[in-house]
Tab-separated table of C-alpha atoms and ligand atoms in Angstrom:
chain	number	residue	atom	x	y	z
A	16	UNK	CA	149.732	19.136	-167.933
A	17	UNK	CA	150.899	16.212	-166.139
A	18	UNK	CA	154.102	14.162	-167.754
A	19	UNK	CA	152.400	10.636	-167.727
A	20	UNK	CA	149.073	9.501	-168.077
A	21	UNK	CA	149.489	6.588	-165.755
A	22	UNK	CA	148.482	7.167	-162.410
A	23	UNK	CA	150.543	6.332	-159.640
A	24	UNK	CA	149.897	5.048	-155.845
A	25	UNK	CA	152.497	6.664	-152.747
A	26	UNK	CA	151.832	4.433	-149.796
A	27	UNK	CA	153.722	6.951	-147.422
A	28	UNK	CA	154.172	6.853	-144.030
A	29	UNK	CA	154.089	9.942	-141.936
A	30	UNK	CA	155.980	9.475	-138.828
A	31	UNK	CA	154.644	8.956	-135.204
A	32	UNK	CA	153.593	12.851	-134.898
A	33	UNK	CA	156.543	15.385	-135.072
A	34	UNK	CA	156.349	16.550	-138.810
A	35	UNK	CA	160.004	16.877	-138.408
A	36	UNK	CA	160.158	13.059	-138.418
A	37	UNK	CA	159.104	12.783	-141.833
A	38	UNK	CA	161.409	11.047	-144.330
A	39	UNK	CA	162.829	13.418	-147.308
A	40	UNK	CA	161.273	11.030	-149.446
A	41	UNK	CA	158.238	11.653	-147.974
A	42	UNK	CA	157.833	15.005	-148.290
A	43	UNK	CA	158.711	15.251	-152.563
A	44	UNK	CA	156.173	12.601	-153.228
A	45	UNK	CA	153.415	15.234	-150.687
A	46	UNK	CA	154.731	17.985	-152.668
A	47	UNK	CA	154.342	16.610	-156.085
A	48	UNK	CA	150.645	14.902	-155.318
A	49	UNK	CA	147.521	15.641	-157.067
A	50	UNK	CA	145.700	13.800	-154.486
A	51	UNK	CA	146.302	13.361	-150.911
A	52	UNK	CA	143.844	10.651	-148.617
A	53	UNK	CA	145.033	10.927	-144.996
A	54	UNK	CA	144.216	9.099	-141.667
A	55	UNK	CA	143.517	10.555	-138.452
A	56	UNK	CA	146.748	10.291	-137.040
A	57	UNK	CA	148.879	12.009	-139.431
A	58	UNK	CA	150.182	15.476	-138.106
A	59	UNK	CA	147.509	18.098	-140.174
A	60	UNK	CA	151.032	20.185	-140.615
A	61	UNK	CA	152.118	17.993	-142.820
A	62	UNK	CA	149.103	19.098	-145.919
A	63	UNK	CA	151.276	22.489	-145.517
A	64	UNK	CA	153.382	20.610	-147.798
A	65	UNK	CA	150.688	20.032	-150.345
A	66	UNK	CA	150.000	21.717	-153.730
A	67	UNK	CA	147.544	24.368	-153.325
A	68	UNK	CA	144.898	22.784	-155.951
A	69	UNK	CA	145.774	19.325	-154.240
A	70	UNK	CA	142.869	17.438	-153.083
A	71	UNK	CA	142.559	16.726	-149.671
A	72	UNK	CA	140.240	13.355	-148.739
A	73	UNK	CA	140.428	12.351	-145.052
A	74	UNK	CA	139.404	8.627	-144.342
A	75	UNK	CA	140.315	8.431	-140.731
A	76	UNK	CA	139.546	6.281	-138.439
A	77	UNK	CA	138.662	7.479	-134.893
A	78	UNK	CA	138.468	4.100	-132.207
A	79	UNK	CA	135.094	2.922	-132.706
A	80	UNK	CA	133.611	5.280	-135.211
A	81	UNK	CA	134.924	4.621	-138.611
A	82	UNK	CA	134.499	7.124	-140.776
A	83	UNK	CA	135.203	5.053	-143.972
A	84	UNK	CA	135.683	1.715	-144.315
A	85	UNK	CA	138.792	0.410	-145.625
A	86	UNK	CA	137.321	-1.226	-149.296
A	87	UNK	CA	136.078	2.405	-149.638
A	88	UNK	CA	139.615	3.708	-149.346
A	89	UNK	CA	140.841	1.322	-151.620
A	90	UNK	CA	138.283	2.082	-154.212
A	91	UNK	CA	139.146	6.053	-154.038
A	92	UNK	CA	142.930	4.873	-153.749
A	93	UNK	CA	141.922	3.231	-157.487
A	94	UNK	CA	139.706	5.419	-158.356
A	95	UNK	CA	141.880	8.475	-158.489
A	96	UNK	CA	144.759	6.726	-159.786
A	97	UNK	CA	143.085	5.416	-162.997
A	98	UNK	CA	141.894	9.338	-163.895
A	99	UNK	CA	145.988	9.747	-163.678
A	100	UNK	CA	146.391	11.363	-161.067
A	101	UNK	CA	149.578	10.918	-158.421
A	102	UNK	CA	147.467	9.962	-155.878
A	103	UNK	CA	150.006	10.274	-151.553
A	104	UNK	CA	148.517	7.596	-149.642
A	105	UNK	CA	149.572	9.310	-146.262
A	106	UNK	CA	149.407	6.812	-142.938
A	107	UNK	CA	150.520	7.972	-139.202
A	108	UNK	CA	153.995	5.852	-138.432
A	109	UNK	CA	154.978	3.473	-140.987
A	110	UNK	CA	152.635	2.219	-143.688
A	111	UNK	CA	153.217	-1.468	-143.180
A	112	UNK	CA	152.857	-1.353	-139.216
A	113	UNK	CA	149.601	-2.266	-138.625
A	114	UNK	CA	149.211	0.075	-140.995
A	115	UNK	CA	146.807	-1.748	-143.557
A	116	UNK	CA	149.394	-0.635	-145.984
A	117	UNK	CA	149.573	-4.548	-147.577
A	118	UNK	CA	145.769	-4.544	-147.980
A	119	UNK	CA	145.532	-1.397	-149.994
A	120	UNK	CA	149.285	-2.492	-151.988
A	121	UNK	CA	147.028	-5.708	-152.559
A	122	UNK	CA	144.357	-4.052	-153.617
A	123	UNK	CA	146.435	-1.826	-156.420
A	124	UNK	CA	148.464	-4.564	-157.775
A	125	UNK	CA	145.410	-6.642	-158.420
A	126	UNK	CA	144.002	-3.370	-160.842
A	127	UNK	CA	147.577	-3.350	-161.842
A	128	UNK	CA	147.882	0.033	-160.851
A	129	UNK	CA	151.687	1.437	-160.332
A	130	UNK	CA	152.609	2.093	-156.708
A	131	UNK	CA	155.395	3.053	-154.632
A	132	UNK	CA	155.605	2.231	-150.630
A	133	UNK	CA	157.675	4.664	-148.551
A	134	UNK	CA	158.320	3.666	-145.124
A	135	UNK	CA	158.205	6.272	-142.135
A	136	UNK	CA	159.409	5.654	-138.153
A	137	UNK	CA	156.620	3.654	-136.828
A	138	UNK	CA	155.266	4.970	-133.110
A	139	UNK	CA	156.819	2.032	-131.127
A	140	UNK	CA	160.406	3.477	-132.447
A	141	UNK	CA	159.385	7.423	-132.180
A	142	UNK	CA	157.666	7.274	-128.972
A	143	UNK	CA	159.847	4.773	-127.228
A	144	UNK	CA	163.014	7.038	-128.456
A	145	UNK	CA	160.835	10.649	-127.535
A	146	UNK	CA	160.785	8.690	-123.777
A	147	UNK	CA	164.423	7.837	-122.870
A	148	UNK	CA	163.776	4.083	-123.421
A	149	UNK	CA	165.731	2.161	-125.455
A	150	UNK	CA	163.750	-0.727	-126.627
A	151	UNK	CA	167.375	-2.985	-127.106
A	152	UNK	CA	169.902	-2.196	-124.350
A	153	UNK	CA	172.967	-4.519	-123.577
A	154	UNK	CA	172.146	-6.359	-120.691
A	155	UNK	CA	168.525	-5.284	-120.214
A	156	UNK	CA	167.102	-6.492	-124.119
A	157	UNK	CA	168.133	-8.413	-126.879
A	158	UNK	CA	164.804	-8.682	-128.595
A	159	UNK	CA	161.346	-6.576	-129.194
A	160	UNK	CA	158.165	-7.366	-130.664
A	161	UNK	CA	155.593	-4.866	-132.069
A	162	UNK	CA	152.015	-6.722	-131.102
A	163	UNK	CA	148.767	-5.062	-131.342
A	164	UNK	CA	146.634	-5.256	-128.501
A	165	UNK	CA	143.593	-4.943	-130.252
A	166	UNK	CA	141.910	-7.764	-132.379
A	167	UNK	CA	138.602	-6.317	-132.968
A	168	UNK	CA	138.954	-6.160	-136.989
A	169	UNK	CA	137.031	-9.350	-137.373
A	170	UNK	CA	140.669	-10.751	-137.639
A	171	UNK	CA	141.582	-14.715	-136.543
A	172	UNK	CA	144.985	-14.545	-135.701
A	173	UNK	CA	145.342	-14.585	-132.663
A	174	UNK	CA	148.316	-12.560	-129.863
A	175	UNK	CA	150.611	-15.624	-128.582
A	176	UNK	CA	150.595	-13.677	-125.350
A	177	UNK	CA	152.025	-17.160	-123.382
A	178	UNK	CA	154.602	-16.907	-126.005
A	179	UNK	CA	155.432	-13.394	-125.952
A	180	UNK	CA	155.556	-13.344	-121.719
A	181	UNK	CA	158.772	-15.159	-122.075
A	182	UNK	CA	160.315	-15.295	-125.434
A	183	UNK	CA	160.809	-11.581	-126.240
A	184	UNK	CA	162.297	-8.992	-123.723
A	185	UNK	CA	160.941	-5.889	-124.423
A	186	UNK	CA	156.831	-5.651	-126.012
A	187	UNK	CA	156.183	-2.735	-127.919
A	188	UNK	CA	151.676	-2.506	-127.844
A	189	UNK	CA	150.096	-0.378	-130.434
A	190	UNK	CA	146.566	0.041	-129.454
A	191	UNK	CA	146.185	-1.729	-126.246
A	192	UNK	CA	144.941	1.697	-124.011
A	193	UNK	CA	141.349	0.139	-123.772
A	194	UNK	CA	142.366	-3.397	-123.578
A	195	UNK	CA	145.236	-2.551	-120.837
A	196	UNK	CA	143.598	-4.988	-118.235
A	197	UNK	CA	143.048	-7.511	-120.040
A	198	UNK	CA	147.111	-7.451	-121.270
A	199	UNK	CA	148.367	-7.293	-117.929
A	200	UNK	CA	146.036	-10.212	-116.668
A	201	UNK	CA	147.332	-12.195	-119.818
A	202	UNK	CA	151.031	-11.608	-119.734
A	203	UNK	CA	150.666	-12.051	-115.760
A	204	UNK	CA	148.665	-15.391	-116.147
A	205	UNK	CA	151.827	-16.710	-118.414
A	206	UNK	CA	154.095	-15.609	-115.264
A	207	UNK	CA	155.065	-12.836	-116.172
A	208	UNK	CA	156.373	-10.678	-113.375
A	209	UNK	CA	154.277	-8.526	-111.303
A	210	UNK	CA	157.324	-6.071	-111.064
A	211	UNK	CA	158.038	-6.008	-114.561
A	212	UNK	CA	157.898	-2.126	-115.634
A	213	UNK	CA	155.638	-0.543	-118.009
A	214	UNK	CA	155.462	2.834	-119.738
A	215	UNK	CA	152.572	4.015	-121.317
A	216	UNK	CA	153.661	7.277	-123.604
A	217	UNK	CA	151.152	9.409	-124.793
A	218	UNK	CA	150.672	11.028	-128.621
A	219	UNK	CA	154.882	10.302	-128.500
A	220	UNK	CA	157.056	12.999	-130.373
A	221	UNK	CA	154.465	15.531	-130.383
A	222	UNK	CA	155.093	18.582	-128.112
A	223	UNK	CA	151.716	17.160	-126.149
A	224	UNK	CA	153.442	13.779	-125.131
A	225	UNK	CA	153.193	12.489	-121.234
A	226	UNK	CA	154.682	9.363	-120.267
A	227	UNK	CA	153.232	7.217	-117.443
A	228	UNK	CA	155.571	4.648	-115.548
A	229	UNK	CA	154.690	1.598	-113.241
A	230	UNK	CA	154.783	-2.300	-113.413
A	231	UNK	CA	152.488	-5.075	-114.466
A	232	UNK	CA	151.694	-5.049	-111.201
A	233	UNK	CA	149.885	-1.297	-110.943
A	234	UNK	CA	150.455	0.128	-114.597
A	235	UNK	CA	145.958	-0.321	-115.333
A	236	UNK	CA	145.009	1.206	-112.095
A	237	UNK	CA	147.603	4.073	-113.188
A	238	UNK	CA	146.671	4.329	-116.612
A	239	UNK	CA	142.968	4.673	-114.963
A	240	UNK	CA	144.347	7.429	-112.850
A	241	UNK	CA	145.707	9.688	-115.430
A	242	UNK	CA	142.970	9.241	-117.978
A	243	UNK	CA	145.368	7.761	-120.975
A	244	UNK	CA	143.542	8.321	-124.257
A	245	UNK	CA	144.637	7.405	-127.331
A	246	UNK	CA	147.160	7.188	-129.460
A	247	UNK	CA	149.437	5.807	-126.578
A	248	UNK	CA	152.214	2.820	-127.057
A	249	UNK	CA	152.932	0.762	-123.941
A	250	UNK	CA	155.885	-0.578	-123.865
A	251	UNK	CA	156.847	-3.736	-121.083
A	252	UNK	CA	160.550	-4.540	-120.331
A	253	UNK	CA	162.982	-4.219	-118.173
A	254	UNK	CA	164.140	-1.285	-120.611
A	255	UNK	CA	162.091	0.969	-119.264
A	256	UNK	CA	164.355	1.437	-116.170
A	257	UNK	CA	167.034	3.094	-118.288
A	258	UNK	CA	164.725	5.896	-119.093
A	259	UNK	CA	165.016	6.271	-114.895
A	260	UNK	CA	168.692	5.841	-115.206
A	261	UNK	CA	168.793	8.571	-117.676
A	262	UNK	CA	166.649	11.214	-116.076
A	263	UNK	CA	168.266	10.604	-112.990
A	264	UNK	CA	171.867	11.317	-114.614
A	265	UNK	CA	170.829	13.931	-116.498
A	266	UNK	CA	169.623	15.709	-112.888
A	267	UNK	CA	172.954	15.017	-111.189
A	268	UNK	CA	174.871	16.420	-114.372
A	269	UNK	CA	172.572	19.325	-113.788
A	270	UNK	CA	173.711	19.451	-110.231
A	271	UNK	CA	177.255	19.368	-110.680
A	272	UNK	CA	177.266	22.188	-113.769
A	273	UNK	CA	174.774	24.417	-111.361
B	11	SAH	N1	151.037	2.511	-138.618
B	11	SAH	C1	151.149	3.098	-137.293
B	11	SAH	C2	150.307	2.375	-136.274
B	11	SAH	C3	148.832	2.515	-136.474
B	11	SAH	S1	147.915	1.679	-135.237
B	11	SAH	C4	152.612	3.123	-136.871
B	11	SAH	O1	153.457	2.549	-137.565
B	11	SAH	O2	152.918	3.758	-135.864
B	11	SAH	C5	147.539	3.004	-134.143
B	11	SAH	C6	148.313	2.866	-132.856
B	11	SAH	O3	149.640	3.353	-133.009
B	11	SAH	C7	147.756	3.684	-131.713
B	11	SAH	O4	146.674	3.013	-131.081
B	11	SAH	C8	148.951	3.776	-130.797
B	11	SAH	O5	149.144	2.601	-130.058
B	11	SAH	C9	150.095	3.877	-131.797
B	11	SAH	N2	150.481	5.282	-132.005
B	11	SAH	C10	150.339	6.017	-133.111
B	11	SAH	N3	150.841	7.258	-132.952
B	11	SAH	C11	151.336	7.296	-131.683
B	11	SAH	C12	151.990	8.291	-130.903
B	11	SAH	N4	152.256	9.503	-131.402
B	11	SAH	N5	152.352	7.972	-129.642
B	11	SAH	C13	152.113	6.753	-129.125
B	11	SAH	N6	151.500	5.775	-129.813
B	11	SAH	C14	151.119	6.042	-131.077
């Protein structure tokens, strides 16, 4: 019998993709849920962690072909939680990077519905970090942004991109792989630098990631190339040399030990 009849909300995040990068927190509040509603991105490895009678209700949300919409997953969200059950809320990265995690927090403090949000490492940190690049390095970055680089939702708010060519050093683009052109010719139109390096990582942290270098100038016809599907984070800056600088030390290290 469970100790409360109040039902209870986990707005978790997951990590970008390694299970391993899931917080401690995390994990108890999987473990202990009697309900678990998932996205698309979230490692399957981690509903190992699960309760064997735990329900399992994926809402994800493949590019272009939502599965459910999101006032449907708030309405199981509630739902589930007003039968009493601890209901895991579990989102790839972190819950409140463009995450939707505030709509669906919304949603349950407006049914007054307890809930909990546990952050995870959003992609632009995981993937950057799974690369070599730094997104802050002395001398190369004082600042990042996270921006999305898709505004499809039917949302108004619009990316400052002549504001973010020159007022932030290193950009950070969660879903931008099909809009890649059109970023480049933005941020290039505000005068931003043709040379100006770009990495495009691939499903970062997971043991399938592939990283793609070039510049503003090259990085679509590239990214063309090599086929880059999605998830992928593209990240602009001049940080994205040090990755260069590392592999490159790392190989001379290797030199002088062999
Ligand atoms: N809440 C998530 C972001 C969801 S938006 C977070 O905090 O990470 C989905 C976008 O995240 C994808 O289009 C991609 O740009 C990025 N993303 C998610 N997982 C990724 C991964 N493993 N590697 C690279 N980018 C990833």
């Amino acid at each position: 019998m469970k100790q409360s009849k109040a039902g209870m909300v986990y707005i978790i995040g997951a990590g970008p993709g390694d299970p391993e990068l899931l917080t401690v927190k995390a994990m108890r509040r999987i473990q202990l849920a009697d309900v678990i509603v998932y996205d698309r991105l979230v490692n399957p490895e981690l509903l190992d962690l699960a309760k064997p009678d735990a329900k399992l209700v994926y809402c994800g949300k493949a590019p272009g072909a939502h599965s459910m919409p999101q006032d449907e997953i708030n309405r199981t969200l509630v739902e589930y939680a007003v039968k009493g059950n601890h209901v895991v809320r579990l989102k790839g990265g972190d819950p409140f990077v463009f995450g939707r995690g505030g709509e669906e927090a919304l949603e349950l403090a407006a049914w007054g519905i307890p809930y909990e949000i546990v952050p995870g490492i959003t992609s632009a940190i995981g993937a950057a970090a799974s690369a070599g690049i730094p997104l802050t390095h002395r001398g190369y970055a004082a600042s990042f942004a996270c921006v999305t680089g898709n505004r499809c939702h039917g949302d108004n708010k619009p990316v400052r991109w002549d504001l973010l060519a020159h007022s932030v050093d290193t950009l950070a683009i969660y879903m931008g792989v099909s809009q890649l052109p059109d970023i480049r010719e933005e941020l290039l139109r505000h005068g931003k630098a043709e040379a100006t390096p770009v990495a495009i990582i691939e499903r970062g942290t997971t043991s399938r990631q592939r990283t793609l270098i070039g510049t503003l100038g090259d990085i679509h016809t590239i990214a063309a190339a090599m086929k880059v599907s999605n998830p992928a984070l593209i990240v602009i800056g001049e940080v994205v040399h040090i990755r260069e600088q590392l592999l490159h030390a790392e190989r001379q290290a290797i030199t002088m030990i062999g």
